[in-house]
GROMACS .gro file of C-alpha atoms in nm:
model
  446
    1MET     CA    1   3.525  -0.261  -0.288
    2THR     CA    2   3.813  -0.131  -0.073
    3THR     CA    3   3.822   0.181   0.138
    4ASN     CA    4   4.117   0.374   0.273
    5CYS     CA    5   4.049   0.695   0.453
    6GLY     CA    6   4.368   0.731   0.645
    7SER     CA    7   4.304   0.931   0.961
    8CYS     CA    8   3.918   0.974   0.954
    9GLY     CA    9   3.905   1.218   1.248
   10SER     CA   10   3.813   1.518   1.038
   11THR     CA   11   3.540   1.342   0.831
   12GLN     CA   12   3.175   1.332   0.904
   13ALA     CA   13   3.010   1.068   1.132
   14HIS     CA   14   2.971   0.733   0.981
   15VAL     CA   15   2.638   0.634   0.835
   16THR     CA   16   2.509   0.303   0.701
   17THR     CA   17   2.341   0.303   0.353
   18SER     CA   18   2.382  -0.055   0.238
   19ASP     CA   19   2.143  -0.183   0.496
   20TYR     CA   20   1.871  -0.435   0.399
   21VAL     CA   21   1.624  -0.650   0.590
   22HIS     CA   22   1.490  -0.952   0.403
   23VAL     CA   23   1.174  -1.117   0.547
   24ARG     CA   24   0.999  -1.436   0.456
   25PHE     CA   25   0.662  -1.497   0.630
   26TRP     CA   26   0.435  -1.787   0.561
   27GLY     CA   27   0.166  -2.001   0.724
   28SER     CA   28  -0.123  -2.245   0.685
   29VAL     CA   29  -0.444  -2.326   0.872
   30HIS     CA   30  -0.691  -2.618   0.859
   31VAL     CA   31  -1.028  -2.582   1.046
   32HIS     CA   32  -1.296  -2.845   1.068
   33ARG     CA   33  -1.638  -2.755   1.222
   34GLN     CA   34  -1.921  -3.004   1.300
   35SER     CA   35  -2.162  -2.928   1.586
   36PRO     CA   36  -2.230  -3.220   1.821
   37GLY     CA   37  -2.506  -3.439   1.671
   38SER     CA   38  -2.521  -3.263   1.340
   39GLN     CA   39  -2.454  -3.419   0.997
   40ILE     CA   40  -2.363  -3.083   0.852
   41TRP     CA   41  -1.988  -3.005   0.857
   42THR     CA   42  -1.750  -2.750   0.710
   43ASP     CA   43  -1.385  -2.791   0.632
   44ALA     CA   44  -1.147  -2.507   0.532
   45VAL     CA   45  -0.777  -2.482   0.445
   46TYR     CA   46  -0.572  -2.179   0.356
   47ARG     CA   47  -0.205  -2.115   0.282
   48TRP     CA   48  -0.037  -1.781   0.248
   49GLN     CA   49   0.308  -1.625   0.212
   50GLU     CA   50   0.472  -1.284   0.189
   51VAL     CA   51   0.833  -1.210   0.088
   52ALA     CA   52   0.985  -0.861   0.104
   53THR     CA   53   1.318  -0.683   0.112
   54TYR     CA   54   1.347  -0.346   0.277
   55GLN     CA   55   1.629  -0.098   0.250
   56ILE     CA   56   1.674   0.074   0.585
   57GLY     CA   57   1.700   0.451   0.561
   58SER     CA   58   1.608   0.741   0.781
   59GLY     CA   59   1.242   0.672   0.803
   60TYR     CA   60   1.084   0.521   1.112
   61LEU     CA   61   0.825   0.293   0.959
   62VAL     CA   62   0.937   0.126   0.631
   63GLN     CA   63   0.650   0.170   0.390
   64ASP     CA   64   0.817   0.163   0.046
   65SER     CA   65   0.532   0.061  -0.185
   66SER     CA   66   0.766  -0.129  -0.416
   67ARG     CA   67   0.879  -0.354  -0.125
   68VAL     CA   68   0.562  -0.417   0.080
   69ASP     CA   69   0.219  -0.563   0.030
   70HIS     CA   70   0.337  -0.875  -0.155
   71LEU     CA   71   0.097  -1.113   0.010
   72SER     CA   72  -0.022  -1.417  -0.188
   73GLY     CA   73  -0.228  -1.710  -0.083
   74THR     CA   74  -0.478  -1.979  -0.192
   75GLY     CA   75  -0.729  -2.207  -0.016
   76GLN     CA   76  -1.067  -2.360  -0.024
   77GLY     CA   77  -1.355  -2.439   0.200
   78THR     CA   78  -1.620  -2.710   0.178
   79LEU     CA   79  -1.966  -2.726   0.324
   80ASN     CA   80  -2.130  -3.065   0.325
   81ASN     CA   81  -2.509  -3.088   0.379
   82PRO     CA   82  -2.686  -3.420   0.339
   83LEU     CA   83  -2.977  -3.253   0.175
   84TYR     CA   84  -2.789  -3.058  -0.089
   85GLY     CA   85  -2.446  -3.227  -0.115
   86PRO     CA   86  -2.105  -3.062  -0.098
   87CYS     CA   87  -2.022  -2.705  -0.200
   88THR     CA   88  -1.664  -2.590  -0.231
   89VAL     CA   89  -1.555  -2.224  -0.227
   90HIS     CA   90  -1.209  -2.116  -0.347
   91TYR     CA   91  -1.009  -1.840  -0.175
   92SER     CA   92  -0.729  -1.606  -0.284
   93ALA     CA   93  -0.538  -1.341  -0.097
   94PHE     CA   94  -0.631  -0.980  -0.104
   95PRO     CA   95  -0.392  -0.789  -0.330
   96ALA     CA   96  -0.239  -0.593  -0.034
   97SER     CA   97  -0.203  -0.660   0.333
   98SER     CA   98  -0.360  -0.419   0.579
   99GLU     CA   99  -0.180  -0.207   0.830
  100THR     CA  100  -0.230  -0.467   1.098
  101GLU     CA  101  -0.166  -0.784   0.886
  102GLY     CA  102   0.139  -0.901   0.704
  103ILE     CA  103   0.504  -0.774   0.720
  104ARG     CA  104   0.617  -0.438   0.853
  105VAL     CA  105   0.963  -0.321   0.950
  106ILE     CA  106   1.039  -0.036   1.201
  107ASN     CA  107   1.376   0.144   1.193
  108ASP     CA  108   1.500   0.241   1.540
  109GLY     CA  109   1.857   0.334   1.464
  110SER     CA  110   2.104   0.061   1.540
  111GLU     CA  111   1.825  -0.181   1.591
  112VAL     CA  112   1.558  -0.268   1.342
  113GLU     CA  113   1.233  -0.435   1.439
  114ALA     CA  114   1.079  -0.677   1.198
  115ILE     CA  115   0.715  -0.764   1.256
  116GLY     CA  116   0.484  -1.028   1.107
  117ALA     CA  117   0.114  -1.033   1.187
  118PRO     CA  118  -0.057  -1.340   1.047
  119PRO     CA  119  -0.340  -1.257   0.804
  120TRP     CA  120  -0.585  -1.517   0.927
  121SER     CA  121  -0.885  -1.352   0.767
  122LEU     CA  122  -0.706  -1.186   0.479
  123HIS     CA  123  -0.865  -1.372   0.191
  124THR     CA  124  -1.157  -1.337  -0.050
  125VAL     CA  125  -1.386  -1.572  -0.229
  126SER     CA  126  -1.266  -1.623  -0.586
  127GLY     CA  127  -1.505  -1.900  -0.707
  128TYR     CA  128  -1.739  -2.184  -0.637
  129THR     CA  129  -1.765  -2.551  -0.723
  130GLY     CA  130  -2.084  -2.742  -0.650
  131SER     CA  131  -2.440  -2.804  -0.767
  132SER     CA  132  -2.632  -2.657  -0.478
  133ALA     CA  133  -2.813  -2.335  -0.578
  134ASP     CA  134  -2.877  -2.262  -0.210
  135TYR     CA  135  -2.513  -2.267  -0.097
  136CYS     CA  136  -2.286  -2.236  -0.401
  137ARG     CA  137  -2.349  -1.887  -0.502
  138PRO     CA  138  -2.179  -1.549  -0.427
  139PRO     CA  139  -2.139  -1.341  -0.223
  140SER     CA  140  -2.188  -1.590   0.077
  141ASP     CA  141  -1.911  -1.805   0.192
  142PRO     CA  142  -2.065  -2.147   0.286
  143ALA     CA  143  -1.745  -2.254   0.466
  144GLY     CA  144  -1.794  -1.985   0.725
  145GLY     CA  145  -1.561  -1.689   0.634
  146SER     CA  146  -1.308  -1.628   0.908
  147PHE     CA  147  -1.115  -1.941   0.978
  148VAL     CA  148  -0.992  -1.947   1.334
  149ASP     CA  149  -1.138  -1.858   1.669
  150ARG     CA  150  -0.792  -1.860   1.838
  151ASP     CA  151  -0.495  -1.724   1.650
  152VAL     CA  152  -0.125  -1.639   1.681
  153ASP     CA  153  -0.018  -1.298   1.793
  154GLN     CA  154   0.225  -1.100   1.576
  155ILE     CA  155   0.575  -1.218   1.571
  156THR     CA  156   0.855  -0.969   1.635
  157CYS     CA  157   1.232  -0.986   1.582
  158VAL     CA  158   1.482  -0.716   1.692
  159LEU     CA  159   1.769  -0.721   1.449
  160GLU     CA  160   2.110  -0.567   1.500
  161TRP     CA  161   2.357  -0.541   1.214
  162ASN     CA  162   2.414  -0.871   1.029
  163ASP     CA  163   2.158  -1.048   1.252
  164ARG     CA  164   1.900  -1.319   1.175
  165CYS     CA  165   1.596  -1.469   1.340
  166LYS     CA  166   1.358  -1.748   1.280
  167HIS     CA  167   1.039  -1.832   1.464
  168THR     CA  168   0.783  -2.107   1.403
  169VAL     CA  169   0.463  -2.089   1.611
  170GLU     CA  170   0.183  -2.356   1.614
  171LEU     CA  171  -0.176  -2.238   1.607
  172PRO     CA  172  -0.348  -2.297   1.940
  173ALA     CA  173  -0.631  -2.547   1.961
  174SER     CA  174  -0.991  -2.425   1.937
  175GLU     CA  175  -1.198  -2.387   2.256
  176THR     CA  176  -1.530  -2.423   2.059
  177PRO     CA  177  -1.712  -2.759   2.086
  178GLY     CA  178  -1.712  -2.938   1.756
  179THR     CA  179  -1.424  -2.732   1.611
  180THR     CA  180  -1.072  -2.846   1.546
  181GLN     CA  181  -0.802  -2.624   1.408
  182THR     CA  182  -0.433  -2.689   1.319
  183GLY     CA  183  -0.169  -2.478   1.157
  184GLU     CA  184   0.149  -2.297   1.206
  185VAL     CA  185   0.329  -1.973   1.116
  186THR     CA  186   0.701  -1.932   1.023
  187PHE     CA  187   0.875  -1.598   1.029
  188VAL     CA  188   1.236  -1.551   0.905
  189ALA     CA  189   1.401  -1.207   0.905
  190GLU     CA  190   1.759  -1.133   0.815
  191ARG     CA  191   1.940  -0.803   0.830
  192ARG     CA  192   2.234  -0.765   0.595
  193THR     CA  193   2.441  -0.461   0.672
  194GLU     CA  194   2.736  -0.385   0.451
  195TYR     CA  195   3.005  -0.139   0.551
  196PRO     CA  196   2.960   0.191   0.733
  197TYR     CA  197   3.129   0.473   0.551
  198THR     CA  198   3.170   0.853   0.549
  199ALA     CA  199   2.975   1.101   0.333
  200GLU     CA  200   3.286   1.151   0.124
  201ASP     CA  201   3.330   0.782   0.066
  202ARG     CA  202   2.962   0.752  -0.035
  203TYR     CA  203   3.001   1.043  -0.271
  204LEU     CA  204   3.294   0.873  -0.447
  205ASP     CA  205   3.096   0.556  -0.477
  206GLU     CA  206   2.799   0.741  -0.634
  207ALA     CA  207   3.021   0.941  -0.864
  208MET     CA  208   3.163   0.620  -1.013
  209ASP     CA  209   2.816   0.485  -1.064
  210ASP     CA  210   2.682   0.801  -1.226
  211ILE     CA  211   2.957   0.836  -1.493
  212ASN     CA  212   2.850   0.711  -1.838
  213TRP     CA  213   3.139   0.467  -1.895
  214GLU     CA  214   3.041   0.407  -2.256
  215TRP     CA  215   3.254   0.701  -2.350
  216VAL     CA  216   3.553   0.475  -2.334
  217LEU     CA  217   3.424   0.266  -2.627
  218PRO     CA  218   3.546   0.340  -2.981
  219ALA     CA  219   3.229   0.541  -3.055
  220GLY     CA  220   3.233   0.722  -2.720
  221GLN     CA  221   3.294   1.091  -2.661
  222LEU     CA  222   3.643   1.180  -2.543
  223THR     CA  223   3.651   1.517  -2.369
  224PRO     CA  224   3.518   1.711  -2.194
  225LEU     CA  225   3.347   1.458  -1.966
  226SER     CA  226   3.036   1.612  -1.804
  227PRO     CA  227   2.833   1.348  -1.614
  228ASP     CA  228   2.542   1.456  -1.409
  229LEU     CA  229   2.698   1.432  -1.058
  230MET     CA  230   2.567   1.540  -0.726
  231PRO     CA  231   2.720   1.841  -0.539
  232ALA     CA  232   3.043   1.746  -0.354
  233PRO     CA  233   3.044   1.724   0.026
  234ALA     CA  234   3.386   1.881   0.053
  235ASP     CA  235   3.655   2.065  -0.143
  236GLY     CA  236   3.916   1.839  -0.309
  237THR     CA  237   4.021   1.659  -0.620
  238LEU     CA  238   3.869   1.351  -0.792
  239SER     CA  239   4.093   1.123  -0.987
  240MET     CA  240   4.010   0.791  -1.160
  241ALA     CA  241   4.230   0.548  -1.350
  242VAL     CA  242   4.056   0.309  -1.587
  243THR     CA  243   4.208  -0.021  -1.689
  244GLN     CA  244   4.087  -0.323  -1.880
  245GLY     CA  245   4.269  -0.653  -1.849
  246GLY     CA  246   4.566  -0.475  -1.693
  247VAL     CA  247   4.596  -0.226  -1.980
  248ASP     CA  248   4.549   0.151  -1.921
  249VAL     CA  249   4.237   0.273  -2.098
  250ALA     CA  250   4.147   0.619  -1.968
  251THR     CA  251   4.177   0.876  -1.681
  252VAL     CA  252   3.919   1.104  -1.530
  253GLN     CA  253   4.020   1.410  -1.332
  254GLY     CA  254   3.873   1.729  -1.191
  255GLY     CA  255   3.864   1.966  -0.890
  256VAL     CA  256   3.548   1.980  -0.674
  257GLN     CA  257   3.411   2.245  -0.449
  258GLN     CA  258   3.182   2.181  -0.161
  259GLY     CA  259   2.814   2.219  -0.254
  260GLU     CA  260   2.879   2.219  -0.629
  261ALA     CA  261   2.873   1.961  -0.894
  262PRO     CA  262   3.223   1.872  -1.023
  263HIS     CA  263   3.343   1.939  -1.379
  264LEU     CA  264   3.546   1.635  -1.478
  265THR     CA  265   3.764   1.582  -1.783
  266GLY     CA  266   3.820   1.244  -1.928
  267HIS     CA  267   4.124   1.139  -2.145
  268ARG     CA  268   4.098   0.816  -2.336
  269GLN     CA  269   4.432   0.650  -2.386
  270GLN     CA  270   4.288   0.361  -2.604
  271ALA     CA  271   3.942   0.236  -2.688
  272ALA     CA  272   3.796  -0.024  -2.452
  273SER     CA  273   3.626  -0.344  -2.555
  274GLN     CA  274   3.278  -0.462  -2.459
  275ASP     CA  275   3.401  -0.809  -2.394
  276GLN     CA  276   3.574  -0.745  -2.063
  277PRO     CA  277   3.476  -0.536  -1.756
  278LEU     CA  278   3.661  -0.220  -1.660
  279THR     CA  279   3.847  -0.172  -1.342
  280VAL     CA  280   3.829   0.181  -1.201
  281ASP     CA  281   4.065   0.293  -0.930
  282ALA     CA  282   3.936   0.618  -0.788
  283SER     CA  283   4.047   0.870  -0.523
  284TYR     CA  284   3.893   1.170  -0.359
  285ALA     CA  285   4.161   1.387  -0.207
  286ILE     CA  286   3.984   1.607   0.046
  287LYS     CA  287   4.136   1.950   0.101
  288GLY     CA  288   4.285   1.950   0.458
  289GLY     CA  289   4.168   1.602   0.513
  290PRO     CA  290   4.229   1.236   0.413
  291THR     CA  291   4.223   1.074   0.072
  292ILE     CA  292   3.945   0.836   0.011
  293THR     CA  293   4.017   0.551  -0.239
  294LEU     CA  294   3.777   0.309  -0.389
  295THR     CA  295   3.795   0.038  -0.661
  296GLN     CA  296   3.500  -0.083  -0.863
  297THR     CA  297   3.442  -0.321  -1.152
  298ILE     CA  298   3.228  -0.162  -1.431
  299TYR     CA  299   3.040  -0.374  -1.686
  300LEU     CA  300   2.982  -0.215  -2.027
  301PRO     CA  301   2.664  -0.291  -2.232
  302SER     CA  302   2.697  -0.616  -2.417
  303ALA     CA  303   2.721  -0.616  -2.804
  304GLY     CA  304   2.394  -0.679  -2.984
  305PRO     CA  305   2.339  -0.848  -3.317
  306GLY     CA  306   2.612  -0.749  -3.562
  307GLY     CA  307   2.846  -0.654  -3.283
  308THR     CA  308   2.685  -0.318  -3.188
  309SER     CA  309   2.545  -0.188  -2.866
  310PRO     CA  310   2.166  -0.173  -2.827
  311SER     CA  311   2.050   0.171  -2.918
  312GLY     CA  312   1.753   0.395  -2.830
  313GLY     CA  313   1.711   0.232  -2.491
  314SER     CA  314   1.463  -0.027  -2.623
  315SER     CA  315   1.677  -0.338  -2.575
  316PRO     CA  316   1.745  -0.469  -2.230
  317THR     CA  317   2.087  -0.360  -2.112
  318ILE     CA  318   2.275  -0.446  -1.792
  319THR     CA  319   2.516  -0.175  -1.684
  320GLY     CA  320   2.636  -0.319  -1.346
  321VAL     CA  321   2.601  -0.617  -1.113
  322ALA     CA  322   2.667  -0.581  -0.738
  323PHE     CA  323   2.692  -0.849  -0.473
  324ARG     CA  324   2.604  -0.772  -0.116
  325GLY     CA  325   2.642  -0.977   0.203
  326GLY     CA  326   2.855  -1.283   0.154
  327ALA     CA  327   2.866  -1.623  -0.012
  328PRO     CA  328   2.627  -1.805   0.232
  329ASN     CA  329   2.342  -1.555   0.175
  330PRO     CA  330   2.420  -1.324  -0.123
  331MET     CA  331   2.203  -1.041  -0.241
  332ILE     CA  332   2.243  -0.962  -0.620
  333ILE     CA  333   2.164  -0.622  -0.742
  334VAL     CA  334   2.148  -0.584  -1.118
  335SER     CA  335   2.148  -0.223  -1.270
  336GLY     CA  336   2.061  -0.152  -1.622
  337GLN     CA  337   1.820   0.008  -1.875
  338SER     CA  338   1.497  -0.128  -2.030
  339LEU     CA  339   1.504  -0.440  -1.817
  340GLY     CA  340   1.126  -0.472  -1.852
  341SER     CA  341   0.902  -0.626  -1.592
  342GLN     CA  342   0.935  -0.935  -1.373
  343PRO     CA  343   0.883  -1.251  -1.584
  344PRO     CA  344   0.627  -1.507  -1.467
  345ALA     CA  345   0.753  -1.800  -1.279
  346ASP     CA  346   0.826  -2.092  -1.509
  347PRO     CA  347   0.728  -2.354  -1.393
  348SER     CA  348   0.454  -2.185  -1.193
  349GLY     CA  349   0.524  -2.378  -0.862
  350HIS     CA  350   0.831  -2.382  -0.636
  351PRO     CA  351   1.105  -2.617  -0.742
  352SER     CA  352   1.091  -2.786  -0.404
  353GLY     CA  353   1.003  -3.159  -0.463
  354GLN     CA  354   0.975  -3.110  -0.839
  355GLY     CA  355   1.198  -3.238  -1.119
  356GLY     CA  356   1.425  -3.432  -0.884
  357CYS     CA  357   1.476  -3.142  -0.650
  358PRO     CA  358   1.473  -3.221  -0.274
  359VAL     CA  359   1.178  -3.104  -0.066
  360VAL     CA  360   1.249  -2.774   0.114
  361SER     CA  361   1.005  -2.679   0.385
  362ASP     CA  362   1.063  -2.306   0.363
  363ASP     CA  363   1.114  -2.272  -0.011
  364MET     CA  364   0.983  -1.928  -0.120
  365GLY     CA  365   1.165  -1.891  -0.449
  366TYR     CA  366   1.088  -1.972  -0.811
  367ASP     CA  367   1.255  -2.054  -1.146
  368PHE     CA  368   1.189  -1.816  -1.435
  369GLY     CA  369   1.246  -2.026  -1.747
  370THR     CA  370   1.541  -1.872  -1.927
  371SER     CA  371   1.434  -1.512  -1.852
  372LEU     CA  372   1.597  -1.461  -1.518
  373TYR     CA  373   1.887  -1.657  -1.368
  374ILE     CA  374   2.243  -1.652  -1.257
  375ALA     CA  375   2.484  -1.926  -1.369
  376VAL     CA  376   2.830  -2.045  -1.260
  377PRO     CA  377   2.968  -2.222  -1.561
  378SER     CA  378   3.291  -2.346  -1.386
  379GLY     CA  379   3.078  -2.516  -1.124
  380ASN     CA  380   2.817  -2.645  -1.375
  381TRP     CA  381   2.529  -2.497  -1.174
  382SER     CA  382   2.285  -2.214  -1.197
  383ALA     CA  383   1.991  -2.061  -1.006
  384GLY     CA  384   1.650  -1.962  -1.135
  385ARG     CA  385   1.672  -2.140  -1.471
  386TYR     CA  386   1.424  -2.385  -1.615
  387ASN     CA  387   1.481  -2.540  -1.963
  388PRO     CA  388   1.268  -2.851  -2.014
  389SER     CA  389   1.406  -2.896  -2.369
  390ILE     CA  390   1.735  -3.022  -2.208
  391GLY     CA  391   1.569  -3.160  -1.896
  392GLU     CA  392   1.699  -2.881  -1.665
  393THR     CA  393   1.520  -2.767  -1.358
  394ASP     CA  394   1.728  -2.546  -1.117
  395CYS     CA  395   1.683  -2.667  -0.754
  396PHE     CA  396   1.849  -2.340  -0.654
  397ASP     CA  397   1.570  -2.094  -0.710
  398ILE     CA  398   1.539  -1.711  -0.692
  399VAL     CA  399   1.350  -1.489  -0.452
  400VAL     CA  400   1.289  -1.154  -0.634
  401ALA     CA  401   1.281  -0.859  -0.392
  402GLN     CA  402   1.248  -0.576  -0.652
  403PHE     CA  403   1.204  -0.556  -1.029
  404THR     CA  404   1.200  -0.231  -1.213
  405PRO     CA  405   1.319  -0.140  -1.563
  406THR     CA  406   1.645  -0.004  -1.413
  407GLU     CA  407   1.707  -0.229  -1.117
  408VAL     CA  408   1.652  -0.596  -1.025
  409VAL     CA  409   1.726  -0.719  -0.669
  410PHE     CA  410   1.716  -1.088  -0.577
  411THR     CA  411   1.847  -1.341  -0.339
  412LEU     CA  412   1.884  -1.722  -0.374
  413GLY     CA  413   1.627  -1.959  -0.230
  414ALA     CA  414   1.638  -2.167   0.089
  415LEU     CA  415   1.818  -2.474  -0.064
  416TYR     CA  416   2.117  -2.266  -0.162
  417SER     CA  417   2.167  -2.144   0.197
  418GLN     CA  418   2.136  -2.496   0.334
  419GLN     CA  419   2.438  -2.630   0.148
  420THR     CA  420   2.808  -2.531   0.121
  421LYS     CA  421   2.926  -2.704  -0.198
  422ASP     CA  422   2.807  -2.460  -0.456
  423GLN     CA  423   2.870  -2.107  -0.340
  424LEU     CA  424   2.903  -1.754  -0.495
  425THR     CA  425   3.238  -1.697  -0.337
  426ALA     CA  426   3.453  -1.394  -0.424
  427GLY     CA  427   3.630  -1.446  -0.754
  428THR     CA  428   3.380  -1.692  -0.892
  429ALA     CA  429   3.302  -1.643  -1.259
  430TYR     CA  430   2.925  -1.587  -1.317
  431GLN     CA  431   2.676  -1.499  -1.583
  432VAL     CA  432   2.348  -1.305  -1.518
  433VAL     CA  433   2.057  -1.303  -1.760
  434VAL     CA  434   1.756  -1.059  -1.723
  435ASN     CA  435   1.495  -1.070  -2.006
  436GLY     CA  436   1.753  -1.129  -2.274
  437ALA     CA  437   2.030  -0.909  -2.142
  438THR     CA  438   2.339  -1.109  -2.054
  439PHE     CA  439   2.650  -1.020  -1.854
  440SER     CA  440   2.949  -1.214  -1.735
  441GLY     CA  441   3.200  -1.123  -1.464
  442THR     CA  442   3.356  -1.238  -1.140
  443VAL     CA  443   3.188  -1.210  -0.796
  444THR     CA  444   3.303  -0.914  -0.582
  445TYR     CA  445   3.134  -0.842  -0.259
  446SER     CA  446   3.093  -0.475  -0.164
   0.00000   0.00000   0.00000
């Protein structure tokens, strides 16, 4: 995406809208208790993690319900009594972290504060194993409930634009006689800020996204073109030239008035194909001000069985793929319709140390069978795919930040960022699959 605003002195102040904070927060604890001289002992272990991506806007405390409260964890505790034998209790995480435990992000203008408060007691009893009727029964927790008597304070990172932090803190030793506790907490926060742009530039970007570009297909409507666009921030003229493979396909033009939605007219010079993306060169000539220009790659819905587009909105359809950040740590944003819900991890565990994959200490991603992945055919690699029928396990996994029927946001797991050989560099040909919808294109960072 390119921007040219000439002399920007007459435009509004710059704002940042492509501003994300991605946080990974995980830890573990092991506590053993045995009073001096006693033959009764308890042993408890617990592991937890939370992964979230936050878009930074105007709010002070980021509390987007689709991006927070993703805590998960498992563990078990065992009580051993010589009279009754062992009893083991199984733990799982509460479905949502509290206001004082887990990840939170505070927006303070140019600086963003990412906070991680370890959820040492954020677990619940999910089952029992053992023969002792006195100990192995709900609702009691024979292993003692709260795990630690000394914990780790919340971890805080202050992130400027395109900043990153990582902290690993060990759990302090217990001061209680007969109790030993070990564990550690790791907190990784990364802020990916794209480009700052003016209100007019943002409006042009949104206008290009909002137009129903299917009208350039053979069955599409020609004129007048009346997309549902937002009111314009300034008087001027919108112009868009649409090409496909270097061939002129269509034009879109219209005058705009401040505070009113534009009325655009489209002229199709020749029908487009679904097999290739469109290139749209757009300009917003502001009356008495600069001309904003922007170029986007637009992906049309793929042809379904028999060579036709999915109809009725029931089939998964991808309408656009955007790449944010850069090749070392890309964020992939997939826009579409009827994309469904997030598929289950397949296999259920992290790829780290599985299927010939190297062990990655901070692996937080998963493979998703053949339901969600990105592939680079020219490099013979992919991320997020698992196909045991051909012996394939992707060591590059996927960390899903958001999954809705119209938008899927994900990053690539820790192993990808730890190597430089296989990268999603600009110009790389890729293929994205989401619940059966498939799209191909070339990587363009915006």
